[in-house]
mmCIF file of C-alpha atoms in Angstrom:
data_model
loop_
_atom_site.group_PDB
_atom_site.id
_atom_site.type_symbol
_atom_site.label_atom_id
_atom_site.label_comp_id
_atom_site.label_asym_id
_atom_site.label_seq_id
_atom_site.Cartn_x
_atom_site.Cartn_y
_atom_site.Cartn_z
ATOM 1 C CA UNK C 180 -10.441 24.192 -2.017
ATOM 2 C CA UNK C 181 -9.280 23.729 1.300
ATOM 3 C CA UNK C 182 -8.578 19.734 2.102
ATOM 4 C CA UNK C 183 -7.028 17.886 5.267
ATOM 5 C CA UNK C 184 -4.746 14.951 4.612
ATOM 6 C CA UNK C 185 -3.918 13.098 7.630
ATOM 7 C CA UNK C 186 -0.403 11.291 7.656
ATOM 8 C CA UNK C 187 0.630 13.994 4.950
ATOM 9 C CA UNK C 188 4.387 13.976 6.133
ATOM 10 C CA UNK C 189 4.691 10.275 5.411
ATOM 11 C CA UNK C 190 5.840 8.080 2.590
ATOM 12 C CA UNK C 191 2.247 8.764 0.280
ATOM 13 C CA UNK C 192 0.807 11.172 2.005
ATOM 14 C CA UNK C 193 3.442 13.784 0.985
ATOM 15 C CA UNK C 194 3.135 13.181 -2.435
ATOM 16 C CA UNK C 195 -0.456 13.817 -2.011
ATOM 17 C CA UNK C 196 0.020 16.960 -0.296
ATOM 18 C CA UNK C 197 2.604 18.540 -3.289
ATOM 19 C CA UNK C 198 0.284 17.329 -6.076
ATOM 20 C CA UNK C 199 -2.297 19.388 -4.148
ATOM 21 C CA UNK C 200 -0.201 22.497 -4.028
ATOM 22 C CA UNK C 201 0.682 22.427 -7.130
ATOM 23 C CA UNK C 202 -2.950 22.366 -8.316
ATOM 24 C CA UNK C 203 -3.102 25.348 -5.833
ATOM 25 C CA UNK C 204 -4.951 23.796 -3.483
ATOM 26 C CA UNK C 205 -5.007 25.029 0.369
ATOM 27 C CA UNK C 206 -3.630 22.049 2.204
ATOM 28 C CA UNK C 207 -4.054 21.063 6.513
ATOM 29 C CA UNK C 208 -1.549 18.689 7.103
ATOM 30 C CA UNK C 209 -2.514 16.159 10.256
ATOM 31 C CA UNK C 210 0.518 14.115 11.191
ATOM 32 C CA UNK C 211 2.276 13.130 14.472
ATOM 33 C CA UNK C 212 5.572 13.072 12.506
ATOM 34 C CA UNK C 213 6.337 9.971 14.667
ATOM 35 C CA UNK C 214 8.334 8.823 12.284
ATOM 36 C CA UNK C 215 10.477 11.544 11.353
ATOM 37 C CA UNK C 216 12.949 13.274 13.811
ATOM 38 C CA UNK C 217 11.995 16.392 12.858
ATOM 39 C CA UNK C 218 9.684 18.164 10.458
ATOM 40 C CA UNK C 219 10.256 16.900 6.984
ATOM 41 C CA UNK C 220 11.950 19.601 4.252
ATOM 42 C CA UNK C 221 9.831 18.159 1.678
ATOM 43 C CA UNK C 222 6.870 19.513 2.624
ATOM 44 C CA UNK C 223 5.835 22.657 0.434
ATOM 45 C CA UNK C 224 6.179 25.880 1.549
ATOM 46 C CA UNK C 225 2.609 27.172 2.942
ATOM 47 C CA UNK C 226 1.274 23.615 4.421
ATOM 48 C CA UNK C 227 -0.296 24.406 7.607
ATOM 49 C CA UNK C 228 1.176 21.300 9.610
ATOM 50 C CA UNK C 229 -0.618 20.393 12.515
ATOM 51 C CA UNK C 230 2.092 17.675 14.906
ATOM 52 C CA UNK C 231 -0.578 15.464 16.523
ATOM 53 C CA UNK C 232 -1.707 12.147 17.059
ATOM 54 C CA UNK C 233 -5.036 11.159 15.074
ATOM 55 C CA UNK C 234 -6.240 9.890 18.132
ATOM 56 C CA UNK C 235 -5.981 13.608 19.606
ATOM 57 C CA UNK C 236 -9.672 14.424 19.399
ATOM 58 C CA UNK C 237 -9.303 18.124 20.028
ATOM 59 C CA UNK C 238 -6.491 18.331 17.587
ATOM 60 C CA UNK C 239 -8.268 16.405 15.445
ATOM 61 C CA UNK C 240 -11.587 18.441 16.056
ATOM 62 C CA UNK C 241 -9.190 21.976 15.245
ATOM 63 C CA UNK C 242 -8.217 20.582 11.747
ATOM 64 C CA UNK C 243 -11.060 19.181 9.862
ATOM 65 C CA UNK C 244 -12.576 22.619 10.401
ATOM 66 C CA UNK C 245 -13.406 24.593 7.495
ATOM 67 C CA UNK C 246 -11.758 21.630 5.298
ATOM 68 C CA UNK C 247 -13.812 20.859 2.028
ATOM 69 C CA UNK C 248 -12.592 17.504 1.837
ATOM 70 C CA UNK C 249 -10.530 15.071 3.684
ATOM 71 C CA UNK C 250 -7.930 12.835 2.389
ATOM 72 C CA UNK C 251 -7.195 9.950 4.987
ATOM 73 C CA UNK C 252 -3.819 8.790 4.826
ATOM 74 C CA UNK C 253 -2.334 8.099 8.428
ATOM 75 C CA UNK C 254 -1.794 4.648 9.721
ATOM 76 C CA UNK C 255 0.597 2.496 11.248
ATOM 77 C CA UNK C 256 1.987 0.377 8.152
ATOM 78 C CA UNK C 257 3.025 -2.943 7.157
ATOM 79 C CA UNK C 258 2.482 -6.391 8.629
ATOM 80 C CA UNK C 259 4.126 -5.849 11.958
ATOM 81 C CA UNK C 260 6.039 -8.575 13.799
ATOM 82 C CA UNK C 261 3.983 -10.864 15.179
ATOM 83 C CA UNK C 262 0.612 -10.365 17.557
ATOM 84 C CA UNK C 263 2.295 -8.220 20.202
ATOM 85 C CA UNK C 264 1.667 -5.638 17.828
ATOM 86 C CA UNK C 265 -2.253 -5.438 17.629
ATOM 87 C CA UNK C 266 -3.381 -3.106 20.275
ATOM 88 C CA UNK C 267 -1.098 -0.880 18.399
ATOM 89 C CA UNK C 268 -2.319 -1.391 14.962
ATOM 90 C CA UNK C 269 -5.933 -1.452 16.198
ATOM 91 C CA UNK C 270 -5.445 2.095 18.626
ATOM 92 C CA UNK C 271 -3.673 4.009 15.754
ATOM 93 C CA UNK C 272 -5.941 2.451 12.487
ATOM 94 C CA UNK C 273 -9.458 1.560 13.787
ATOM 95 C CA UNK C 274 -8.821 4.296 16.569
ATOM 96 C CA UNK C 275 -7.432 7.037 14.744
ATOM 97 C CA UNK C 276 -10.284 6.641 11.944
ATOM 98 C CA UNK C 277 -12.696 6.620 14.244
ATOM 99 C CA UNK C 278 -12.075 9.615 15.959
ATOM 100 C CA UNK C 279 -11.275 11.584 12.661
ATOM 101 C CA UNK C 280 -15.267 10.510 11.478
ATOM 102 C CA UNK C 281 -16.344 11.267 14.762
ATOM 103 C CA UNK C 282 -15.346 14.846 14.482
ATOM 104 C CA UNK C 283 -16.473 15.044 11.110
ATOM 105 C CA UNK C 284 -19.712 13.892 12.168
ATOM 106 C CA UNK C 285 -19.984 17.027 14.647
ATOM 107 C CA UNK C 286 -18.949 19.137 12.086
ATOM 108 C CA UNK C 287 -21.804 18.103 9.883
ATOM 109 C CA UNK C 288 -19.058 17.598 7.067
ATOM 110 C CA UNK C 289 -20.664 16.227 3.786
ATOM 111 C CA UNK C 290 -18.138 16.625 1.601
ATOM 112 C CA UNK C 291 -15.175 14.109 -0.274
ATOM 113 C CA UNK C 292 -13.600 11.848 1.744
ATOM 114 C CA UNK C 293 -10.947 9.742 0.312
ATOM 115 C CA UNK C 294 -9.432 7.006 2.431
ATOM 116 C CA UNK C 295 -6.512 4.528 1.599
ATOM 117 C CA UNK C 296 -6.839 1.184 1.803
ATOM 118 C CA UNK C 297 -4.732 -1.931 0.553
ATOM 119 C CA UNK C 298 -4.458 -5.172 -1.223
ATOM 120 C CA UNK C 299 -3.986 -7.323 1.741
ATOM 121 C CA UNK C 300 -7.774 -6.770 2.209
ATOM 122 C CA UNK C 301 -8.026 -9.502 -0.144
ATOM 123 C CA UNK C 302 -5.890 -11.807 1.375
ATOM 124 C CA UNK C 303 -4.948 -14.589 -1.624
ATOM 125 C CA UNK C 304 -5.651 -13.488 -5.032
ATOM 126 C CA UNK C 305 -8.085 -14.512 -7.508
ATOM 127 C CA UNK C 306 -7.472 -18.359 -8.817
ATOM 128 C CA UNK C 307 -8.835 -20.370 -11.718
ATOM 129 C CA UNK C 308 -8.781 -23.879 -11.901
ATOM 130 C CA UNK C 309 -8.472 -25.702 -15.257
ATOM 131 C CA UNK C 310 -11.333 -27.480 -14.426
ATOM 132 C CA UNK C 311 -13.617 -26.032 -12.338
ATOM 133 C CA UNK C 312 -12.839 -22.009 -13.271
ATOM 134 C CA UNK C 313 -12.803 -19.602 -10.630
ATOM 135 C CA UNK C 314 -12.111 -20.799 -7.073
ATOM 136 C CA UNK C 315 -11.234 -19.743 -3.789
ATOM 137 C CA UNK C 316 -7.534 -20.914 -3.039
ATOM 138 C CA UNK C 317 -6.933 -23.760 0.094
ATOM 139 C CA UNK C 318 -4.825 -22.418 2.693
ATOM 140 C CA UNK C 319 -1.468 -23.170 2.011
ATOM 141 C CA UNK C 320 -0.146 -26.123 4.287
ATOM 142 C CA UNK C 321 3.316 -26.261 6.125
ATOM 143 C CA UNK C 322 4.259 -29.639 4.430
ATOM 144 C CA UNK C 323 3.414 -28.495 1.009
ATOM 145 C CA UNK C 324 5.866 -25.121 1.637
ATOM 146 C CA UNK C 325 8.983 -26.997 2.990
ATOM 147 C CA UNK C 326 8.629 -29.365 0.190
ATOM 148 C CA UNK C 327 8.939 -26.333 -1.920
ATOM 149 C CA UNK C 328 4.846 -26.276 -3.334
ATOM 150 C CA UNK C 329 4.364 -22.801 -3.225
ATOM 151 C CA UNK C 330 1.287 -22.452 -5.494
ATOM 152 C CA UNK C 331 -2.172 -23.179 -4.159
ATOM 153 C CA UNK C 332 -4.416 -26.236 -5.404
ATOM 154 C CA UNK C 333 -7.801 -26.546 -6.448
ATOM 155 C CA UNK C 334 -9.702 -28.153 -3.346
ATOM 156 C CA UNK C 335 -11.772 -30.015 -5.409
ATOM 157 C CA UNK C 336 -9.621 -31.760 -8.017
ATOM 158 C CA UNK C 337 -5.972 -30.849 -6.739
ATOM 159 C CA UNK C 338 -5.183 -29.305 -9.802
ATOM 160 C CA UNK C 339 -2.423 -26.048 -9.644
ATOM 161 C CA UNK C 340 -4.216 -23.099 -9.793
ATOM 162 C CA UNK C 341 -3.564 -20.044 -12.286
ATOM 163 C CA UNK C 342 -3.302 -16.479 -10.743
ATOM 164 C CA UNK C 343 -5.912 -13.910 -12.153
ATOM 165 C CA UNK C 344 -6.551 -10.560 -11.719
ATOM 166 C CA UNK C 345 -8.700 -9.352 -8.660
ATOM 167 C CA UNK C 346 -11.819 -7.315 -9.375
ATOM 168 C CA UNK C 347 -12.738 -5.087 -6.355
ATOM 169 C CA UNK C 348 -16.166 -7.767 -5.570
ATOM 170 C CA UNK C 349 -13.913 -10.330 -4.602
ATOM 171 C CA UNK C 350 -14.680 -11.524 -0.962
ATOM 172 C CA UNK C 351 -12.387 -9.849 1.530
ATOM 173 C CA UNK C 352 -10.113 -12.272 3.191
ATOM 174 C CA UNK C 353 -7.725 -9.895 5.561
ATOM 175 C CA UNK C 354 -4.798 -12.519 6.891
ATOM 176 C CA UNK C 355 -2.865 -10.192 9.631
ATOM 177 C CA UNK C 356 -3.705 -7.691 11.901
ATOM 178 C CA UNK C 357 -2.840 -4.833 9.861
ATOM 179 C CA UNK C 358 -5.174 -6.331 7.250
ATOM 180 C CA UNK C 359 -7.868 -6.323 9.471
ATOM 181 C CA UNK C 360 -7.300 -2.923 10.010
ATOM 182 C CA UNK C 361 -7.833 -1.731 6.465
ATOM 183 C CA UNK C 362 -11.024 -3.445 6.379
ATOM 184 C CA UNK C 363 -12.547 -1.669 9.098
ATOM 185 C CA UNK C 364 -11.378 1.554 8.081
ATOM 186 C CA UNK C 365 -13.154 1.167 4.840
ATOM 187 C CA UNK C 366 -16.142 -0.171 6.744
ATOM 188 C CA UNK C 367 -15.813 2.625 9.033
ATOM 189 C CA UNK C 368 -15.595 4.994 6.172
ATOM 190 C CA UNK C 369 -18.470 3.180 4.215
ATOM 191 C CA UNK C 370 -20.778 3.783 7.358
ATOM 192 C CA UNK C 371 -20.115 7.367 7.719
ATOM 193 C CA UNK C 372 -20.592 8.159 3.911
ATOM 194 C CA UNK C 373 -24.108 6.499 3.875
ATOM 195 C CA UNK C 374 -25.273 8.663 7.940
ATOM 196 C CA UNK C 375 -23.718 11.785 6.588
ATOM 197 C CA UNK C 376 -24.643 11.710 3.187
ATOM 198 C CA UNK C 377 -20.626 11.901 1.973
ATOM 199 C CA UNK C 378 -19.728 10.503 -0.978
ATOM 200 C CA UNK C 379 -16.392 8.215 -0.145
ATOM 201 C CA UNK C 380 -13.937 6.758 -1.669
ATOM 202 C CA UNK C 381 -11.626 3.680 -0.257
ATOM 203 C CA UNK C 382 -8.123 3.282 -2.436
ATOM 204 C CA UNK C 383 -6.625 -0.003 -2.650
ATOM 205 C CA UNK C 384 -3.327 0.019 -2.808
ATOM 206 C CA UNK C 385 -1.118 -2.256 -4.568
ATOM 207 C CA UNK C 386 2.626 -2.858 -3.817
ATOM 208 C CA UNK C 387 3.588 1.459 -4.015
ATOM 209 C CA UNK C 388 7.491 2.004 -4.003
ATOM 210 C CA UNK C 389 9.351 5.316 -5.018
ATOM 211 C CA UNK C 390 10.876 8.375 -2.952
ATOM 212 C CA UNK C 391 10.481 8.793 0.526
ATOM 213 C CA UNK C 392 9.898 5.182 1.163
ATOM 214 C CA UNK C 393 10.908 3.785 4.555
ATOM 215 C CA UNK C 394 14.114 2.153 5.152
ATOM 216 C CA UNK C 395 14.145 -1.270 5.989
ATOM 217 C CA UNK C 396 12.133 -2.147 9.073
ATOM 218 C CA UNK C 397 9.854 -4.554 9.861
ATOM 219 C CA UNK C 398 7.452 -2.501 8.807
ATOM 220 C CA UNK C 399 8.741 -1.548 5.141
ATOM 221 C CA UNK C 400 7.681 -2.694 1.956
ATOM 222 C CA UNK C 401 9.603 -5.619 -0.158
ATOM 223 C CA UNK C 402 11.062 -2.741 -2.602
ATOM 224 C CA UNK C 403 12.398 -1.023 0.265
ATOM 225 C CA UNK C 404 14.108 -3.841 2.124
ATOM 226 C CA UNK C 405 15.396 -5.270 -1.164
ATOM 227 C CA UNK C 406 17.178 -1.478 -1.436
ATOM 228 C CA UNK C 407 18.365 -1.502 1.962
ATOM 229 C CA UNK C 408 20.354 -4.817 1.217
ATOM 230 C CA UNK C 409 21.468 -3.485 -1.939
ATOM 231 C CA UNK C 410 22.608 -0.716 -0.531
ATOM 232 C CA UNK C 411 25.029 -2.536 2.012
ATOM 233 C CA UNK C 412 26.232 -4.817 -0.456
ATOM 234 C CA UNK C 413 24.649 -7.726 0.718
ATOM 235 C CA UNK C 414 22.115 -9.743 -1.792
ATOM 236 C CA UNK C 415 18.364 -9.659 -1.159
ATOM 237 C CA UNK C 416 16.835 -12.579 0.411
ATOM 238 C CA UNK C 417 13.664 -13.372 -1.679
ATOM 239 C CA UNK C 418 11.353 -15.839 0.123
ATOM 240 C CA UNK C 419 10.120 -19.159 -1.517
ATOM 241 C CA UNK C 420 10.924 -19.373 -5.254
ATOM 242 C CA UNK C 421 10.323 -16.142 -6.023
ATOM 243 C CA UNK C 422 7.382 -16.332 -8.381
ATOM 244 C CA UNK C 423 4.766 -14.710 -6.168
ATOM 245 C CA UNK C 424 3.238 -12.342 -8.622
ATOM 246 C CA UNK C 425 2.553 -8.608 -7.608
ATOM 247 C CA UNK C 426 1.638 -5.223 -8.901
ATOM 248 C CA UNK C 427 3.824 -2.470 -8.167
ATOM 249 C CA UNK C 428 2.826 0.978 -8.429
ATOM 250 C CA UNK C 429 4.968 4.362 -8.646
ATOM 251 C CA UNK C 430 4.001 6.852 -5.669
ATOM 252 C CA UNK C 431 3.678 9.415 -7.889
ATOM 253 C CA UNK C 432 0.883 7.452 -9.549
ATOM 254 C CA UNK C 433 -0.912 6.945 -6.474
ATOM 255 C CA UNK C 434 -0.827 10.452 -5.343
ATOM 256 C CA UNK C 435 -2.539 11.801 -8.667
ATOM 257 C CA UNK C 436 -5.127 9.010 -8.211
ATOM 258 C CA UNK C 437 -6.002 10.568 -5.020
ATOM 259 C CA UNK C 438 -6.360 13.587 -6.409
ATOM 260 C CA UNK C 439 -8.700 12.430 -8.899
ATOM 261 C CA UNK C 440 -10.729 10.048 -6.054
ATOM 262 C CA UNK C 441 -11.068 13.921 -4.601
ATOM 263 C CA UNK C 442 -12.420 15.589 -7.527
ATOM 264 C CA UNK C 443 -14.609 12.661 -8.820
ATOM 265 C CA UNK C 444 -18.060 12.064 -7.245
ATOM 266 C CA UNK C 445 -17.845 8.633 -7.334
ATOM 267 C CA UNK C 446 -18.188 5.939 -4.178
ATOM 268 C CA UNK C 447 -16.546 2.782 -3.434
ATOM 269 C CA UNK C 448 -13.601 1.192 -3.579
ATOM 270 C CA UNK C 449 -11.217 1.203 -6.392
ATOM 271 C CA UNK C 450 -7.532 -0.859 -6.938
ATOM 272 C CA UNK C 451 -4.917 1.219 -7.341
ATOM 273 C CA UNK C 452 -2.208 -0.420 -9.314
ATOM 274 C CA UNK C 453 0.080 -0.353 -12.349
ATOM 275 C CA UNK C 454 -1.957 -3.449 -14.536
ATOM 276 C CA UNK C 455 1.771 -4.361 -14.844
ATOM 277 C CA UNK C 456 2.109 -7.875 -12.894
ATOM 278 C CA UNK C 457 5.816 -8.858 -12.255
ATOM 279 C CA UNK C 458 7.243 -11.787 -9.600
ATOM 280 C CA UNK C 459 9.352 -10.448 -6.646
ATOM 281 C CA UNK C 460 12.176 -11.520 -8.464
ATOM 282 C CA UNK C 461 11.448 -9.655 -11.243
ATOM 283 C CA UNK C 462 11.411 -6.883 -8.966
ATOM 284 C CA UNK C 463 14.645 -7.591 -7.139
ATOM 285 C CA UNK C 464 16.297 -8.085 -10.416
ATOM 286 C CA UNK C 465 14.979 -5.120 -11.818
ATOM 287 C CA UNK C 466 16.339 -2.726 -8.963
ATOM 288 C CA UNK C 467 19.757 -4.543 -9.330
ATOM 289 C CA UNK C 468 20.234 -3.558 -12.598
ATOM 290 C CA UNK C 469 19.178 0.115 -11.390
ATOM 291 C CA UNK C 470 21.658 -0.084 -8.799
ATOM 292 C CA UNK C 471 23.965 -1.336 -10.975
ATOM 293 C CA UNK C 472 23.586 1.588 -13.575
ATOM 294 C CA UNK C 473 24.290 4.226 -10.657
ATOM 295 C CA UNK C 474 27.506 2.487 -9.035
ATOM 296 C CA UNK C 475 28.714 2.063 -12.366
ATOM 297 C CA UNK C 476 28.852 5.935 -12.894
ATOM 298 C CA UNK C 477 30.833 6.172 -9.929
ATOM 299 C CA UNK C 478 34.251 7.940 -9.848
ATOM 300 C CA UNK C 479 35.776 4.898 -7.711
ATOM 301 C CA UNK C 480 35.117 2.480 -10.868
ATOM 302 C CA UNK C 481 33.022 -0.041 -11.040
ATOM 303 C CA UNK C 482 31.274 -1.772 -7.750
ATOM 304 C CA UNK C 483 29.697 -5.511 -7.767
ATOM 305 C CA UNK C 484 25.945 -5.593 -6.691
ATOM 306 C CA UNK C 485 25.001 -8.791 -5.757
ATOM 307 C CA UNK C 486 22.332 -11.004 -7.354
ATOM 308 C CA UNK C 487 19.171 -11.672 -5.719
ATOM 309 C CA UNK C 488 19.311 -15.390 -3.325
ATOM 310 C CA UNK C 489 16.203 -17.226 -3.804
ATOM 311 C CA UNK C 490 16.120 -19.152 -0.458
ATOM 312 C CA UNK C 491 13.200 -21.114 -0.104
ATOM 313 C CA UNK C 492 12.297 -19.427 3.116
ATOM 314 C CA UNK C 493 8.326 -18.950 3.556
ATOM 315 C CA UNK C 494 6.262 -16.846 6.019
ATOM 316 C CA UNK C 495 2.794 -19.795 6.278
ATOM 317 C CA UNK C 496 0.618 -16.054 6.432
ATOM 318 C CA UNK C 497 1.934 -14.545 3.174
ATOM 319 C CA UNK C 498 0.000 -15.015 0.252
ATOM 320 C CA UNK C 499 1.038 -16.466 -3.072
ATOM 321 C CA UNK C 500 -0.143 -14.108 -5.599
ATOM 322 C CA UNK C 501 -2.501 -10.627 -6.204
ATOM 323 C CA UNK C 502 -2.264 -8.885 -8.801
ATOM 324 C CA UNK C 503 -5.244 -6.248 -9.300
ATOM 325 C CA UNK C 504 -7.146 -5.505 -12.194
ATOM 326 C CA UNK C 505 -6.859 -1.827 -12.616
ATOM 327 C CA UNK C 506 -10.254 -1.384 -14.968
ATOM 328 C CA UNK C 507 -12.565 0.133 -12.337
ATOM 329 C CA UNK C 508 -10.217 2.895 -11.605
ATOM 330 C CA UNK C 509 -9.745 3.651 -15.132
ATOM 331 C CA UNK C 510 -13.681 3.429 -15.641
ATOM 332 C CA UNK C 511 -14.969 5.894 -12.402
ATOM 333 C CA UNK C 512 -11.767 8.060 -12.080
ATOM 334 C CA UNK C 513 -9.782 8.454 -15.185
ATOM 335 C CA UNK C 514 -6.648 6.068 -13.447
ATOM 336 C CA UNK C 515 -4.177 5.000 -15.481
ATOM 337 C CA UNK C 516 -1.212 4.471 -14.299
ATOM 338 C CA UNK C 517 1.951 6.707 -16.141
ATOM 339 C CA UNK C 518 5.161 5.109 -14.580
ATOM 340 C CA UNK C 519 6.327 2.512 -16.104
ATOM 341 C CA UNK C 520 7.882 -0.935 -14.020
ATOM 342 C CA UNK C 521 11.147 -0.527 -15.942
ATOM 343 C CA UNK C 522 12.529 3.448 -15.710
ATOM 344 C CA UNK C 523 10.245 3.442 -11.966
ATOM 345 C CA UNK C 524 12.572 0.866 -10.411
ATOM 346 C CA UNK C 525 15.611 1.861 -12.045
ATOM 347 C CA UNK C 526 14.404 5.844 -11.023
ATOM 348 C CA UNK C 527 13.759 4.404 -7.561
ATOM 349 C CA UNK C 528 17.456 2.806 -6.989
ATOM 350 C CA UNK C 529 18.628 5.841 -6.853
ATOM 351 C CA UNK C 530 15.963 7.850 -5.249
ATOM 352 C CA UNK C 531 15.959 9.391 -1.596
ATOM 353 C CA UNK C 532 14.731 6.749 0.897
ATOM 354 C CA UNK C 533 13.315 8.298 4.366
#
C-alpha cells in the first residue's frame, strides 16, 4: 500500500510514518520541514520526502499520485498568540486542506483518508449539574477568575458543575482561531468523503506528549513547556489552581490509531485519548518526579528540580476541563490506548524534544 502523510516530518506525523514502515508500507512524505533546519534523521530510510508547502498545488498535485490512501497530518499548531495570527492559521489549515482535496478530487481518489483533528473542537467539556443533569457550561466571567472561581456554574440554578466525559455528538464549540481551523478541516474532509465517495476519518486528539515534541514556544503543548522549564531549572508555572482536568495521550498511541483509522472502513470522527483523566498538576508533578529520577542518576550527584507554582494566573479563552471518552474508538477501530500516564511521563522526561 502506497499512502501520503502530509506533515510526516513533524512531532505526530513521524511516528505515523515509522509505524507505516514498519508494517512495510510504501510511504510519500509531504512536508515543508518549516520547522526543522534541516531534514530530520528520524525519518526511515526509503521515505520519499517531498519539501513543500501544502499550499503548493503542483507539489501537492505530484504526491497524492498513485497514493492508496492519504493520511492528513500538516498544520500550523497550537493556540497562537493572539489574532495577528489568523491569516496564518487560516492560509496553512483551511488552505492547505483545501488544496490537498482539491487535487484529490482531480485525481478521482476514492480511497482512505484519515485527517487529524483535536479536542479544542469542543471548546468546554461536558458538565452535569446536580440538579438539572447535563448542561452546557456559562462562559467563564473575569470577576469569577480573579476571585479564584475557576469551575463553571449551572446557568440555571448556580450550582458547580461536575466534569464528564465528552462523547464525539457533543456540539462543537471551537474558542480560538486554531480551533476554528480544525473544524473546518473536518468539515472540509466530511464534504469531500460524501462527493467522492471516500470513506474518512477525522481523529480527535487529546493532549499527545512524547518524543519529538516541540520545545517551548508559543505554540507547544503544556507537557512540553512544563519540560522546557524543568529543564532550565526553573519551576513550571501552572495557570489557575491547577485542577483543569485533561487526557493525555502517548504519541506512540496516536500513531497506531492512525494506522488503524487507515485500515478500518469506518467514517466519522473518533477521540483519541488515553481514558486516563489527570489535572495539569498531576501532570507537572508527574514529569517532576521523571525528571527527578534521571538527574538523580547523574555522575555530578544529586540536582534539585523544582516543584510546580500554582499561580492563579488565567487565560479568560482557556477552558476548564475535557476529558474524552475513548469508547467510540475502541468500538469502530480497535483503540485502546497501551501507554500508561505513569512510565509515559516519566519515559517522556527524558525523551528527545525537537
Amino acid at each position: 500500500m502506497r499512502v501520503l502523510v502530509t506533515g510526516g516530518a513533524g512531532f505526530i506525523g513521524s511516528h505515523v510514518v515509522e509505524q507505516l514502515v514498519g508494517q512495510g508500507a510504501d510511504v510519500v512524505v509531504l512536508d515543508s520541514l518549516a520547522a526543522h533546519d534541516d531534514v530530520p534523521d528520524y525519518l526511515p530510510p526509503g521515505v520519499d520526502l517531498r519539501v513543500a508547502d501544502l499550499t503548493d498545488e503542483a507539489a501537492v498535485q505530484r504526491a497524492v499520485d498513485g497514493v492508496d490512501a492519504v493520511c492528513h497530518q500538516a498544520a500550523r499548531v497550537g493556540l497562537g498568540v493572539d489574532l495577528e495570527d489568523i491569516t496564518a492559521y487560516v492560509d496553512d489549515n483551511d488552505g492547505g486542506t483545501a488544496t490537498l482535496l482539491r487535487a484529490l478530487w482531480r485525481r478521482s481518489f476514492r480511497g482512505r483518508l484519515v485527517v487529524a483533528s483535536s479536542m479544542v473542537v469542543y471548546g468546554e467539556g461536558r458538565y452535569r449539574c446536580p440538579e438539572h443533569g447535563d448542561v452546557r457550561a456559562e462562559p467563564r466571567h473575569v470577576e469569577d477568575l480573579r476571585a479564584g472561581r475557576f469551575d463553571p456554574r449551572c446557568g440555571r440554578c448556580g450550582s458547580l458543575l461536575d466534569w464528564a466525559t465528552v462523547c464525539e455528538d457533543a456540539p462543537l464549540d471551537p474558542r480560538n482561531v486554531y480551533a476554528a481551523t480544525k473544524v473546518h478541516t473536518e468539515h472540509l474532509a466530511a464534504v469531500y468523503g460524501r462527493e467522492a465517495g471516500a470513506a474518512v476519518c477525522a481523529l480527535r486528539y487529546h493532549n499527545v506528549y512524547g518524543p519529538r515534541m516541540p520545545r517551548d514556544t508559543p505554540y507547544a503543548g503544556v507537557a512540553s513547556i512544563f519540560r522546557s522549564a524543568y529543564e532550565t531549572g526553573q519551576a513550571p508555572r501552572v495557570f489557575e489552581d491547577g485542577g483543569q482536568m485533561r487526557d493525555f495521550v502517548h504519541v506512540r498511541d496516536v500513531a497506531r490509531a492512525n494506522l488503524l483509522a487507515l485500515d478500518s472502513g469506518w467514517a466519522g470522527s473518533c477521540n483519541i485519548a488515553s481514558g486516563q483523566p489527570h489535572s495539569i498538576l498531576d501532570m507537572a508533578r508527574a514529569l517532576r518526579n521523571g525528571m527527578a529520577g534521571l538527574v538523580r542518576g547523574q555522575p555530578s550527584g544529586p540536582v534539585r528540580v523544582p516543584a510546580p507554582v500554582v499561580t492563579g494566573e488565567f487565560r479568560l479563552g482557556d477552558v476548564r476541563h475535557v476529558v474524552a471518552s475513548p469508547d467510540l474508538a475502541a468500538d469502530v477501530l480497535g483503540f485502546r490506548a497501551q501507554v500508561g500516564f505513569t512510565e509515559g511521563m516519566a519515559a517522556f522526561a527524558g525523551e528527545p524534544l525537537r
